[in-house]
Amino acid sequence: QDKGLDKKEVQNVLVEDARTGLDVETLKKAILNNLFYVQGKYPEIATRNDYYMALAYTVRDRLLQRWVASVKQYLEGKHRIVSYLSAEYLLGPHLGNNLVNLGIYKEAEQALHEMGLNLDWLIEKEIEPGLGNGGLGRLAACYMDSLATLEVPAIGYGIRYQFGIFEQDIRDGWQVEDTDNWLRRGNPWEIARREISYDIKLGGYVQHYMDRDGKFRTIWTPDLIVKGVAYDTPIVGYKVNTTNTLRLWKSEAPNSFDFQSFNSGDYSNAVNQKIICENISKVLYPNDETRSGKVLRLQQQYFFVSCSLQDMIGIHLRQGERIEDFQTTFAVQLNDTHPAVAIAEMMRLLVDEYDLEWVDAWRVTTRTFAYTNHTLLPEALEKWDMELFASVLPRHLEIIQEINRRFLDEVTVRVYGDQEKISSLSIIGEGPRRYIKMANLACAGSFAINGVAALHTELLKQTVLKDWYALSPEKFSNKTNGVTPRRWMVLSNPKLTELISSKIGENWIKHLDELKNLEKFADDPEFLQQWMDVKLEMKTQLAQRIVNRTNIKVDPESIFDIQVKRIHEYKRQHLNILHVITLYNRIKQNPEAEIVPRTFVFAGKAAPGYKQAKLIIKLINSVGEIVNKDPDVKGRLKVVFYPNYNVTNAQKIYPAADLSEQISTAGKEASGTGNMKLSLNGALTIGTLDGANVEIRECVGEENFFLFGLTAEEVENTKSDGYNPFHFYENNPNLKLALDQISNGYFSHLDDTIFKDLINSLLYDDQFMVLADYQSYVDCQDQVAEAFKDKVKWARMSILNVARMGKFSSDRSIREYCDEIWKVKSVPVTLNGTSSK
Ligand code: KOT
């Protein structure tokens, strides 16, 4: 840091009005100014991207002013700061969101209009940063929005992947992946902080010795050092000055990396070393809830965690505080176990670098970290082969072994030597090969452990973390997920936002509970009509996008039945498609059968190596091909697979939904958050008693929720009684017909081989109870169709549903984390003497 400047002088610099004003005239001037001075263009030759950039920099100037004020205010006082550690942030495009949160959307629209430009047109220009796979990464992004909106000092730490989640295309019905080069046009929303960087060691060996004072010392000699450089993105809250930091680390070769190799003349080795360093933050792993166990992935995790902890320690010490009091400056949240190596790294930093005694270091560590679990799927629990771990982090293996030794010593007494409990609690797993259980490391090193929905937390306590719960019940709590109404209503559904605000004012945007004031309008004929009009308009707009993207023409008057999320067997997109086939067969058996017209919209990515998930995509497209063009169907059923599901597309899809498909096998979806966004946008839910569906149903009322399927308990009982899926196949003619058609090639040009693996897995294994839930699902869908026939009644249900969704704001979730886990308070930020716009 530069110390040469006179601080007083810097403080007194006043940012000129022309750079920060929020009125239409000032915005216009600023946009032209940036067009000239940033893009080097004048209007006659400027491209759409030039204008996008000019507007983005105009918005950025306004963010920076608030950001500087926030940082200054945080450093002046003594406030506990939330540090959110997440390997993923699925932010979505910034421009529209920042305009909403700054409260200048209308002004920007007007300014551009007066310049002969259209804001939507520029907003659509932005390439979204897809630095996450799905729910877990999107939750981190919603939480960053809520932290800023609630004026809580917070830093989000993560990785600046050069390539985010792959882009999906559909060719001949199959998913094909393309790289996501999201930085290709530059990124106006980040500031590279070249001066903030840390060296990170990898691999090598460890030596121990006693120094002259008789103190044990450790030297870790790595075989590689990489440099992590900070890239900061400001995150502004909704109509407050608070602007927090998302700090993402990019890996590079250290300045002196090539010294040895160049000196020895080994140029190509020097170049290789540089490439290896840059590779660490090169690409996001696209496996949602499947383990990968790759060296690079562990390197990524350690890389960002070590940079982040060194950064936090620096901030803490520069405040003039003692290292022993670290936990008074930071509360560190682990977003699942991807950053759990932080517990070992914190111990290493405190013991090896800051000379603390082990017990003192452990006290600091276990008062600092809290751990959120996001899945019960056993295949998603992170485990690292011990030898692989040692090859990347030799010192951390020693530390983990020491943590485990001390921990098991303590535990043995408490469980009276129960070997089974001891080995379940052990951080190190035994077997043909030993391995490290990251969830156990996270539990041992954290003062708080939480699940993400009520049912999920209960199941955690009864199953995967049962022995941890028995050991320390006081650490456990539930924090039901939430979503930000700023992006998921105000930005994505402005028409519905305006309609709601016309009745109950705008307070609900920050206090989502106030949506309950809508209930009294649920029988108002004019309001009902307006509600239906908005929905129809959004459906018409989506229909246009669908035809543009897929060439499929859909009827905006039909039920928009929507399942959008990662493709995974536990989420059961194939159950949905079995219903489509069942309706189709009804028509084929009786072309005059009464069928309520439906448009089935699917979207979602499959992990590139997940065969069955990719087969499900192919099946959806194959069924669609037959159903969509069969003249007997008379356009009453349409099946659409909308490619490349991401935040941008989600924003266009949710507002158009009538029916939200939340049909996971009970006990498998930890929470779900798409369920919340769809419901908030007026869709009714068809769902199992899984994840947050349980709480959504409690809130909206069982009469407004289409429930089907086995409960989590019934799923487990059915399994232990010996579940036989073939029995359901043999005894249910409609189910049998649908499965036979798939395997006989009815939907695949008589190719009877393509779907063999999928059908066999359903008939002889069916881990996710698709066949067991089939009839219940189809019956429930018949009730949906019946209900939809009365459009006014449906609209009334939709209004009541939205009115009762207040609980599912991420503001509520974050308030709970702040009060019950982090113990942090809000710190209002003042700007020119005022605390908000
Ligand atoms: C991925 C890998 C390992 C461990 C957990 C995951 C994971 C879990 N990724 N996404 N999730 C989802 O997280 C969301 C936010 O809490 C939940 O709503 C959703 O149910 C999880 O599947």
Short mmCIF file of C-alpha atoms in Angstrom, two decimals, residues 324-767:
data_model
loop_
_atom_site.label_atom_id
_atom_site.label_comp_id
_atom_site.label_asym_id
_atom_site.label_seq_id
_atom_site.Cartn_x
_atom_site.Cartn_y
_atom_site.Cartn_z
CA GLU A 324 -5.63 -13.85 18.85
CA ASP A 325 -8.75 -11.71 18.35
CA PHE A 326 -9.25 -12.52 14.69
CA GLN A 327 -12.79 -13.80 15.30
CA THR A 328 -13.86 -10.39 16.57
CA THR A 329 -13.21 -8.92 13.12
CA PHE A 330 -14.47 -11.77 10.92
CA ALA A 331 -17.22 -14.36 10.93
CA VAL A 332 -16.37 -16.77 8.13
CA GLN A 333 -19.15 -18.78 6.47
CA LEU A 334 -18.22 -21.92 4.53
CA ASN A 335 -20.56 -22.42 1.56
CA ASP A 336 -20.58 -26.21 1.74
CA THR A 337 -17.28 -28.03 2.07
CA HIS A 338 -15.59 -26.62 -1.03
CA PRO A 339 -13.77 -24.06 1.15
CA ALA A 340 -13.48 -26.34 4.22
CA VAL A 341 -9.71 -26.66 3.82
CA ALA A 342 -9.81 -23.15 5.33
CA ILE A 343 -9.92 -24.77 8.74
CA ALA A 344 -6.56 -26.45 8.22
CA GLU A 345 -5.14 -23.36 6.49
CA MET A 346 -6.19 -21.11 9.37
CA MET A 347 -4.38 -23.44 11.78
CA ARG A 348 -1.29 -23.42 9.56
CA LEU A 349 -1.24 -19.64 9.35
CA LEU A 350 -1.73 -19.19 13.08
CA VAL A 351 0.69 -21.90 14.21
CA ASP A 352 3.39 -21.85 11.53
CA GLU A 353 3.32 -18.21 10.46
CA TYR A 354 2.05 -16.33 13.52
CA ASP A 355 3.60 -18.58 16.17
CA LEU A 356 0.46 -19.28 18.17
CA GLU A 357 0.27 -22.34 20.39
CA TRP A 358 -1.95 -25.08 18.98
CA VAL A 359 -4.72 -24.65 21.57
CA ASP A 360 -4.81 -20.90 21.10
CA ALA A 361 -4.95 -21.31 17.34
CA TRP A 362 -7.73 -23.87 17.66
CA ARG A 363 -9.70 -21.51 19.89
CA VAL A 364 -9.52 -18.75 17.26
CA THR A 365 -10.35 -21.15 14.43
CA THR A 366 -13.39 -22.72 16.10
CA ARG A 367 -14.79 -19.30 16.94
CA THR A 368 -14.37 -18.09 13.38
CA PHE A 369 -15.95 -20.66 11.07
CA ALA A 370 -19.51 -21.71 10.45
CA TYR A 371 -20.55 -24.36 7.95
CA THR A 372 -23.59 -24.63 5.68
CA ASN A 373 -24.43 -28.04 4.25
CA HIS A 374 -26.28 -28.04 0.91
CA THR A 375 -26.85 -31.69 0.13
CA LEU A 376 -27.68 -35.07 1.56
CA LEU A 377 -26.70 -36.96 -1.58
CA PRO A 378 -23.90 -39.28 -0.46
CA GLU A 379 -22.18 -39.02 -3.85
CA ALA A 380 -21.81 -35.26 -3.41
CA LEU A 381 -20.02 -35.42 -0.05
CA GLU A 382 -16.45 -34.34 -0.66
CA LYS A 383 -13.72 -36.85 0.05
CA TRP A 384 -10.07 -36.58 -0.86
CA ASP A 385 -7.77 -39.49 -1.31
CA MET A 386 -5.11 -39.03 1.34
CA GLU A 387 -2.17 -39.55 -0.98
CA LEU A 388 -3.55 -37.09 -3.48
CA PHE A 389 -4.18 -34.62 -0.67
CA ALA A 390 -0.64 -35.04 0.64
CA SER A 391 0.80 -34.42 -2.81
CA VAL A 392 -0.89 -31.00 -2.95
CA LEU A 393 -0.99 -30.00 0.71
CA PRO A 394 1.58 -31.97 2.71
CA ARG A 395 1.55 -29.61 5.67
CA HIS A 396 -2.23 -29.54 5.79
CA LEU A 397 -2.36 -33.31 5.97
CA GLU A 398 -0.20 -33.17 9.09
CA ILE A 399 -2.44 -30.51 10.55
CA ILE A 400 -5.60 -32.46 9.80
CA GLN A 401 -4.08 -35.54 11.39
CA GLU A 402 -3.29 -33.52 14.49
CA ILE A 403 -6.78 -31.99 14.58
CA ASN A 404 -8.20 -35.49 14.23
CA ARG A 405 -5.94 -37.01 16.89
CA ARG A 406 -6.91 -34.42 19.49
CA PHE A 407 -10.54 -34.52 18.45
CA LEU A 408 -10.84 -38.32 18.59
CA ASP A 409 -9.14 -38.32 22.00
CA GLU A 410 -11.89 -36.10 23.28
CA VAL A 411 -14.64 -37.97 21.48
CA THR A 412 -13.57 -41.44 22.62
CA VAL A 413 -14.38 -40.52 26.19
CA ARG A 414 -17.72 -39.01 25.25
CA VAL A 415 -18.93 -42.01 23.25
CA TYR A 416 -17.51 -44.57 25.70
CA GLY A 417 -15.21 -45.97 23.07
CA ASP A 418 -18.02 -46.84 20.60
CA GLN A 419 -15.84 -47.74 17.60
CA GLU A 420 -18.57 -47.23 15.05
CA LYS A 421 -19.25 -43.70 16.25
CA ILE A 422 -15.56 -42.92 16.44
CA SER A 423 -14.93 -44.00 12.88
CA SER A 424 -18.01 -42.13 11.64
CA LEU A 425 -16.79 -38.95 13.34
CA SER A 426 -13.19 -39.38 12.29
CA ILE A 427 -11.98 -36.83 9.74
CA ILE A 428 -9.93 -39.57 8.15
CA GLY A 429 -11.72 -42.48 6.54
CA GLU A 430 -10.18 -45.95 6.47
CA GLY A 431 -10.52 -48.51 3.71
CA PRO A 432 -8.44 -49.90 0.91
CA ARG A 433 -7.23 -46.31 0.63
CA ARG A 434 -7.43 -43.70 3.35
CA TYR A 435 -9.28 -40.49 2.61
CA ILE A 436 -10.20 -37.13 4.14
CA LYS A 437 -13.84 -36.36 4.85
CA MET A 438 -14.31 -32.65 4.29
CA ALA A 439 -17.73 -32.50 5.96
CA ASN A 440 -16.17 -33.87 9.14
CA LEU A 441 -13.36 -31.35 8.98
CA ALA A 442 -15.97 -28.60 8.56
CA CYS A 443 -18.02 -29.86 11.51
CA ALA A 444 -15.02 -30.23 13.81
CA GLY A 445 -13.72 -26.75 13.05
CA SER A 446 -16.98 -24.78 13.09
CA PHE A 447 -19.02 -23.22 15.88
CA ALA A 448 -22.24 -23.48 13.86
CA ILE A 449 -23.61 -25.97 11.35
CA ASN A 450 -26.77 -25.37 9.35
CA GLY A 451 -28.99 -26.94 6.74
CA VAL A 452 -30.88 -24.93 4.13
CA ALA A 453 -34.53 -25.91 4.75
CA ALA A 454 -36.40 -27.26 7.76
CA LEU A 455 -36.74 -30.80 6.41
CA HIS A 456 -33.14 -30.84 5.20
CA THR A 457 -31.82 -29.78 8.60
CA GLU A 458 -33.89 -32.47 10.32
CA LEU A 459 -32.63 -35.11 7.92
CA LEU A 460 -29.05 -33.91 8.39
CA LYS A 461 -29.43 -34.38 12.13
CA GLN A 462 -30.93 -37.85 11.66
CA THR A 463 -28.69 -39.17 8.91
CA VAL A 464 -25.39 -37.86 7.49
CA LEU A 465 -24.49 -35.74 10.51
CA LYS A 466 -26.28 -37.82 13.14
CA ASP A 467 -23.23 -38.47 15.28
CA TRP A 468 -22.20 -34.82 15.06
CA TYR A 469 -25.64 -33.79 16.21
CA ALA A 470 -25.44 -36.18 19.17
CA LEU A 471 -22.04 -34.72 20.06
CA SER A 472 -22.90 -31.00 19.78
CA PRO A 473 -26.63 -30.37 19.28
CA GLU A 474 -26.14 -26.69 20.16
CA LYS A 475 -24.12 -26.13 16.98
CA PHE A 476 -27.04 -27.08 14.72
CA SER A 477 -29.71 -24.83 13.31
CA ASN A 478 -31.84 -24.38 10.22
CA LYS A 479 -31.56 -21.42 7.90
CA THR A 480 -34.13 -21.79 5.18
CA ASN A 481 -32.87 -20.41 1.87
CA GLY A 482 -34.32 -17.31 0.27
CA VAL A 483 -34.05 -15.37 -2.99
CA THR A 484 -33.63 -11.68 -3.66
CA PRO A 485 -36.85 -10.00 -4.80
CA ARG A 486 -34.76 -7.27 -6.47
CA ARG A 487 -33.42 -9.48 -9.26
CA TRP A 488 -36.21 -12.04 -9.22
CA MET A 489 -39.16 -9.64 -9.24
CA VAL A 490 -38.29 -5.98 -9.71
CA LEU A 491 -35.76 -6.55 -12.48
CA SER A 492 -37.15 -9.67 -14.15
CA ASN A 493 -40.87 -8.98 -13.83
CA PRO A 494 -41.38 -5.20 -13.91
CA LYS A 495 -45.02 -5.48 -15.00
CA LEU A 496 -46.03 -7.63 -12.04
CA THR A 497 -43.89 -5.44 -9.77
CA GLU A 498 -45.74 -2.37 -10.94
CA LEU A 499 -49.13 -4.00 -10.55
CA ILE A 500 -48.34 -5.12 -7.00
CA SER A 501 -46.93 -1.71 -6.06
CA SER A 502 -50.02 0.02 -7.44
CA LYS A 503 -52.02 -1.76 -4.74
CA ILE A 504 -49.71 -2.01 -1.72
CA GLY A 505 -46.91 0.48 -2.36
CA GLU A 506 -43.23 -0.37 -2.82
CA ASN A 507 -42.27 -1.38 0.69
CA TRP A 508 -42.58 -5.09 -0.09
CA ILE A 509 -39.39 -4.91 -2.16
CA LYS A 510 -37.40 -4.62 1.05
CA HIS A 511 -39.95 -6.20 3.38
CA LEU A 512 -41.33 -9.09 1.42
CA ASP A 513 -43.76 -10.04 4.20
CA GLU A 514 -45.81 -7.03 3.15
CA LEU A 515 -46.94 -8.99 0.11
CA LYS A 516 -49.62 -10.31 2.45
CA ASN A 517 -51.44 -7.00 1.91
CA LEU A 518 -52.30 -8.35 -1.54
CA GLU A 519 -54.68 -10.90 -0.08
CA LYS A 520 -57.47 -8.39 0.23
CA PHE A 521 -57.42 -7.85 -3.53
CA ALA A 522 -57.67 -11.53 -4.41
CA ASP A 523 -61.40 -11.23 -5.15
CA ASP A 524 -61.28 -7.83 -6.82
CA PRO A 525 -62.38 -8.51 -10.42
CA GLU A 526 -60.36 -5.66 -11.86
CA PHE A 527 -57.21 -6.75 -10.07
CA LEU A 528 -57.78 -10.36 -11.11
CA GLN A 529 -58.06 -9.23 -14.71
CA GLN A 530 -54.90 -7.14 -14.48
CA TRP A 531 -53.10 -10.11 -12.90
CA MET A 532 -54.16 -12.39 -15.76
CA ASP A 533 -53.21 -9.74 -18.32
CA VAL A 534 -49.67 -9.44 -16.97
CA LYS A 535 -49.21 -13.21 -16.92
CA LEU A 536 -50.51 -13.53 -20.48
CA GLU A 537 -48.20 -10.80 -21.64
CA MET A 538 -45.20 -12.50 -20.08
CA LYS A 539 -46.23 -15.82 -21.63
CA THR A 540 -46.57 -14.16 -25.03
CA GLN A 541 -43.07 -12.72 -24.71
CA LEU A 542 -41.63 -16.10 -23.74
CA ALA A 543 -43.50 -17.74 -26.63
CA GLN A 544 -41.70 -15.33 -28.95
CA ARG A 545 -38.31 -16.20 -27.47
CA ILE A 546 -39.11 -19.91 -27.74
CA VAL A 547 -39.97 -19.69 -31.40
CA ASN A 548 -36.87 -17.60 -32.09
CA ARG A 549 -34.59 -20.02 -30.29
CA THR A 550 -36.16 -23.42 -31.07
CA ASN A 551 -38.56 -22.87 -33.95
CA ILE A 552 -41.35 -24.35 -31.86
CA LYS A 553 -44.60 -22.39 -31.87
CA VAL A 554 -46.43 -22.47 -28.56
CA ASP A 555 -49.83 -21.18 -27.49
CA PRO A 556 -49.67 -18.45 -24.81
CA GLU A 557 -53.15 -19.47 -23.64
CA SER A 558 -51.98 -22.98 -22.76
CA ILE A 559 -50.71 -23.97 -19.31
CA PHE A 560 -47.04 -23.04 -19.15
CA ASP A 561 -45.75 -26.04 -17.22
CA ILE A 562 -42.14 -25.33 -16.33
CA GLN A 563 -39.24 -27.39 -15.02
CA VAL A 564 -35.99 -25.45 -15.11
CA LYS A 565 -32.99 -26.56 -13.07
CA ARG A 566 -29.89 -28.74 -13.42
CA ILE A 567 -30.66 -32.09 -15.04
CA HIS A 568 -30.24 -34.77 -12.41
CA GLU A 569 -31.91 -38.11 -11.78
CA TYR A 570 -33.00 -37.02 -8.30
CA LYS A 571 -34.80 -33.99 -9.75
CA ARG A 572 -36.73 -36.41 -11.97
CA GLN A 573 -37.18 -34.60 -15.27
CA HIS A 574 -37.94 -38.11 -16.58
CA LEU A 575 -41.01 -38.33 -14.33
CA ASN A 576 -42.26 -35.15 -15.99
CA ILE A 577 -41.67 -36.61 -19.46
CA LEU A 578 -43.55 -39.79 -18.50
CA HIS A 579 -46.55 -37.53 -17.82
CA VAL A 580 -46.13 -35.90 -21.24
CA ILE A 581 -46.15 -39.33 -22.88
CA THR A 582 -49.21 -40.33 -20.87
CA LEU A 583 -51.19 -37.30 -22.10
CA TYR A 584 -50.01 -37.97 -25.63
CA ASN A 585 -51.22 -41.57 -25.41
CA ARG A 586 -54.61 -40.41 -24.18
CA ILE A 587 -54.92 -38.37 -27.34
CA LYS A 588 -53.72 -41.19 -29.55
CA GLN A 589 -56.22 -43.55 -27.93
CA ASN A 590 -59.01 -41.00 -28.27
CA PRO A 591 -58.22 -38.00 -30.46
CA GLU A 592 -61.36 -36.31 -29.16
CA ALA A 593 -60.32 -36.68 -25.51
CA GLU A 594 -60.59 -33.49 -23.54
CA ILE A 595 -57.06 -32.23 -22.98
CA VAL A 596 -56.28 -28.86 -21.45
CA PRO A 597 -53.60 -27.38 -23.74
CA ARG A 598 -50.13 -27.36 -22.20
CA THR A 599 -46.68 -26.19 -23.04
CA PHE A 600 -43.99 -28.15 -21.25
CA VAL A 601 -40.84 -26.10 -20.90
CA PHE A 602 -37.65 -27.79 -19.80
CA ALA A 603 -34.28 -26.14 -19.38
CA GLY A 604 -31.10 -27.10 -17.59
CA LYS A 605 -27.56 -28.32 -18.02
CA ALA A 606 -26.28 -31.84 -17.40
CA ALA A 607 -22.80 -32.37 -16.03
CA PRO A 608 -20.73 -33.25 -19.14
CA GLY A 609 -19.73 -36.62 -17.71
CA TYR A 610 -23.15 -37.59 -16.35
CA LYS A 611 -24.46 -40.12 -18.91
CA GLN A 612 -27.97 -40.64 -17.57
CA ALA A 613 -28.61 -36.91 -17.27
CA LYS A 614 -27.56 -36.37 -20.87
CA LEU A 615 -29.83 -39.21 -21.90
CA ILE A 616 -32.74 -37.48 -20.15
CA ILE A 617 -32.12 -34.38 -22.29
CA LYS A 618 -32.12 -36.52 -25.42
CA LEU A 619 -35.36 -38.17 -24.27
CA ILE A 620 -37.10 -34.84 -23.71
CA ASN A 621 -36.13 -33.71 -27.20
CA SER A 622 -37.09 -37.02 -28.77
CA VAL A 623 -40.54 -37.00 -27.17
CA GLY A 624 -40.92 -33.37 -28.17
CA GLU A 625 -40.13 -34.15 -31.77
CA ILE A 626 -42.95 -36.70 -32.01
CA VAL A 627 -45.53 -34.89 -29.87
CA ASN A 628 -45.01 -31.45 -31.37
CA LYS A 629 -45.63 -32.54 -34.93
CA ASP A 630 -48.29 -35.24 -34.52
CA PRO A 631 -51.45 -33.92 -36.23
CA ASP A 632 -53.71 -35.80 -33.77
CA VAL A 633 -52.33 -33.61 -31.00
CA LYS A 634 -53.64 -30.54 -32.81
CA GLY A 635 -51.13 -28.33 -31.06
CA ARG A 636 -52.63 -29.05 -27.65
CA LEU A 637 -49.32 -30.33 -26.28
CA LYS A 638 -45.95 -28.80 -26.94
CA VAL A 639 -42.62 -29.86 -25.49
CA VAL A 640 -39.80 -27.35 -25.47
CA PHE A 641 -36.22 -27.78 -24.35
CA TYR A 642 -34.91 -24.23 -24.00
CA PRO A 643 -31.13 -24.40 -24.42
CA ASN A 644 -28.44 -22.93 -22.20
CA TYR A 645 -30.35 -22.32 -18.98
CA ASN A 646 -28.58 -19.55 -17.06
CA VAL A 647 -29.52 -16.48 -15.01
CA THR A 648 -30.27 -14.40 -18.11
CA ASN A 649 -32.69 -16.99 -19.47
CA ALA A 650 -34.19 -17.74 -16.06
CA GLN A 651 -35.18 -14.09 -15.75
CA LYS A 652 -37.25 -14.45 -18.91
CA ILE A 653 -38.77 -17.81 -18.03
CA TYR A 654 -39.99 -17.40 -14.42
CA PRO A 655 -42.46 -14.55 -15.11
CA ALA A 656 -44.21 -16.70 -17.74
CA ALA A 657 -44.80 -19.78 -15.59
CA ASP A 658 -48.24 -21.06 -14.60
CA LEU A 659 -47.03 -24.28 -13.06
CA SER A 660 -43.74 -24.86 -11.23
CA GLU A 661 -42.41 -28.43 -11.30
CA GLN A 662 -40.69 -29.30 -7.99
CA ILE A 663 -40.84 -33.05 -8.24
CA SER A 664 -37.62 -34.38 -6.68
CA THR A 665 -37.69 -37.64 -4.72
CA ALA A 666 -38.63 -36.64 -1.19
CA GLY A 667 -35.53 -36.27 0.97
CA LYS A 668 -33.15 -35.52 -1.90
CA GLU A 669 -33.49 -31.79 -2.72
CA ALA A 670 -31.90 -29.94 0.18
CA SER A 671 -34.00 -26.82 -0.37
CA GLY A 672 -34.46 -25.66 -3.92
CA THR A 673 -34.62 -21.95 -4.72
CA GLY A 674 -36.14 -22.07 -8.21
CA ASN A 675 -39.29 -23.23 -6.41
CA MET A 676 -39.28 -19.87 -4.56
CA LYS A 677 -38.63 -17.72 -7.64
CA LEU A 678 -41.35 -19.38 -9.70
CA SER A 679 -43.88 -19.15 -6.91
CA LEU A 680 -43.02 -15.50 -6.26
CA ASN A 681 -43.72 -14.86 -9.94
CA GLY A 682 -47.22 -16.27 -9.63
CA ALA A 683 -46.73 -19.91 -10.59
CA LEU A 684 -48.51 -22.58 -8.58
CA THR A 685 -46.38 -25.51 -7.50
CA ILE A 686 -46.77 -29.18 -8.23
CA GLY A 687 -44.39 -30.86 -5.86
CA THR A 688 -43.33 -33.47 -3.39
CA LEU A 689 -42.81 -32.87 0.31
CA ASP A 690 -39.14 -32.14 -0.25
CA GLY A 691 -36.75 -29.34 0.68
CA ALA A 692 -38.35 -25.93 0.97
CA ASN A 693 -41.50 -27.18 -0.82
CA VAL A 694 -42.69 -28.22 2.62
CA GLU A 695 -42.41 -24.68 3.93
CA ILE A 696 -43.78 -23.11 0.75
CA ARG A 697 -46.88 -25.29 1.06
CA GLU A 698 -47.27 -24.36 4.72
CA CYS A 699 -47.15 -20.68 3.79
CA VAL A 700 -49.32 -20.60 0.67
CA GLY A 701 -51.86 -23.06 2.04
CA GLU A 702 -52.43 -26.66 1.00
CA GLU A 703 -55.40 -25.61 -1.16
CA ASN A 704 -52.99 -23.62 -3.34
CA PHE A 705 -50.37 -26.35 -3.74
CA PHE A 706 -50.53 -29.51 -5.83
CA LEU A 707 -49.02 -32.20 -3.63
CA PHE A 708 -48.16 -35.72 -4.71
CA GLY A 709 -45.78 -38.56 -4.03
CA LEU A 710 -44.14 -40.46 -1.23
CA THR A 711 -42.82 -38.62 1.80
CA ALA A 712 -39.14 -38.81 2.72
CA GLU A 713 -40.04 -41.31 5.41
CA GLU A 714 -42.10 -43.43 3.02
CA VAL A 715 -39.24 -43.39 0.53
CA GLU A 716 -36.89 -44.82 3.14
CA ASN A 717 -39.42 -47.39 4.35
CA THR A 718 -40.25 -48.50 0.82
CA LYS A 719 -36.55 -48.99 0.19
CA SER A 720 -35.90 -50.97 3.32
CA ASP A 721 -38.95 -53.15 2.62
CA GLY A 722 -37.35 -54.05 -0.71
CA TYR A 723 -38.61 -51.73 -3.43
CA ASN A 724 -39.43 -53.43 -6.71
CA PRO A 725 -39.95 -50.94 -9.53
CA PHE A 726 -40.77 -53.72 -11.99
CA HIS A 727 -43.94 -54.38 -10.01
CA PHE A 728 -45.21 -50.88 -10.82
CA TYR A 729 -44.32 -51.37 -14.48
CA GLU A 730 -46.25 -54.64 -14.72
CA ASN A 731 -49.30 -53.43 -12.89
CA ASN A 732 -49.81 -50.01 -14.42
CA PRO A 733 -50.79 -50.23 -18.11
CA ASN A 734 -50.24 -46.53 -18.84
CA LEU A 735 -46.83 -46.57 -17.21
CA LYS A 736 -45.96 -49.81 -19.02
CA LEU A 737 -47.01 -48.37 -22.35
CA ALA A 738 -44.94 -45.21 -21.87
CA LEU A 739 -41.80 -47.12 -20.85
CA ASP A 740 -42.27 -49.67 -23.65
CA GLN A 741 -42.61 -46.89 -26.22
CA ILE A 742 -39.38 -45.31 -25.03
CA SER A 743 -37.49 -48.59 -25.19
CA ASN A 744 -39.02 -49.74 -28.49
CA GLY A 745 -37.88 -46.60 -30.21
CA TYR A 746 -41.30 -45.00 -30.72
CA PHE A 747 -39.73 -41.63 -30.03
CA SER A 748 -36.37 -42.40 -31.63
CA HIS A 749 -37.02 -43.43 -35.22
CA LEU A 750 -37.36 -47.05 -34.07
CA ASP A 751 -33.86 -47.03 -32.58
CA ASP A 752 -34.39 -49.32 -29.60
CA THR A 753 -30.89 -48.93 -28.21
CA ILE A 754 -30.53 -45.26 -27.28
CA PHE A 755 -32.60 -45.25 -24.10
CA LYS A 756 -31.74 -48.75 -22.93
CA ASP A 757 -29.60 -47.63 -20.00
CA LEU A 758 -32.24 -45.21 -18.80
CA ILE A 759 -35.06 -47.74 -18.98
CA ASN A 760 -33.02 -50.49 -17.34
CA SER A 761 -32.09 -48.25 -14.51
CA LEU A 762 -35.77 -47.37 -14.00
CA LEU A 763 -37.04 -50.96 -14.21
CA TYR A 764 -34.41 -52.69 -12.12
CA ASP A 765 -33.01 -50.09 -9.75
CA ASP A 766 -34.95 -46.83 -9.73
CA GLN A 767 -33.00 -45.25 -6.92
#
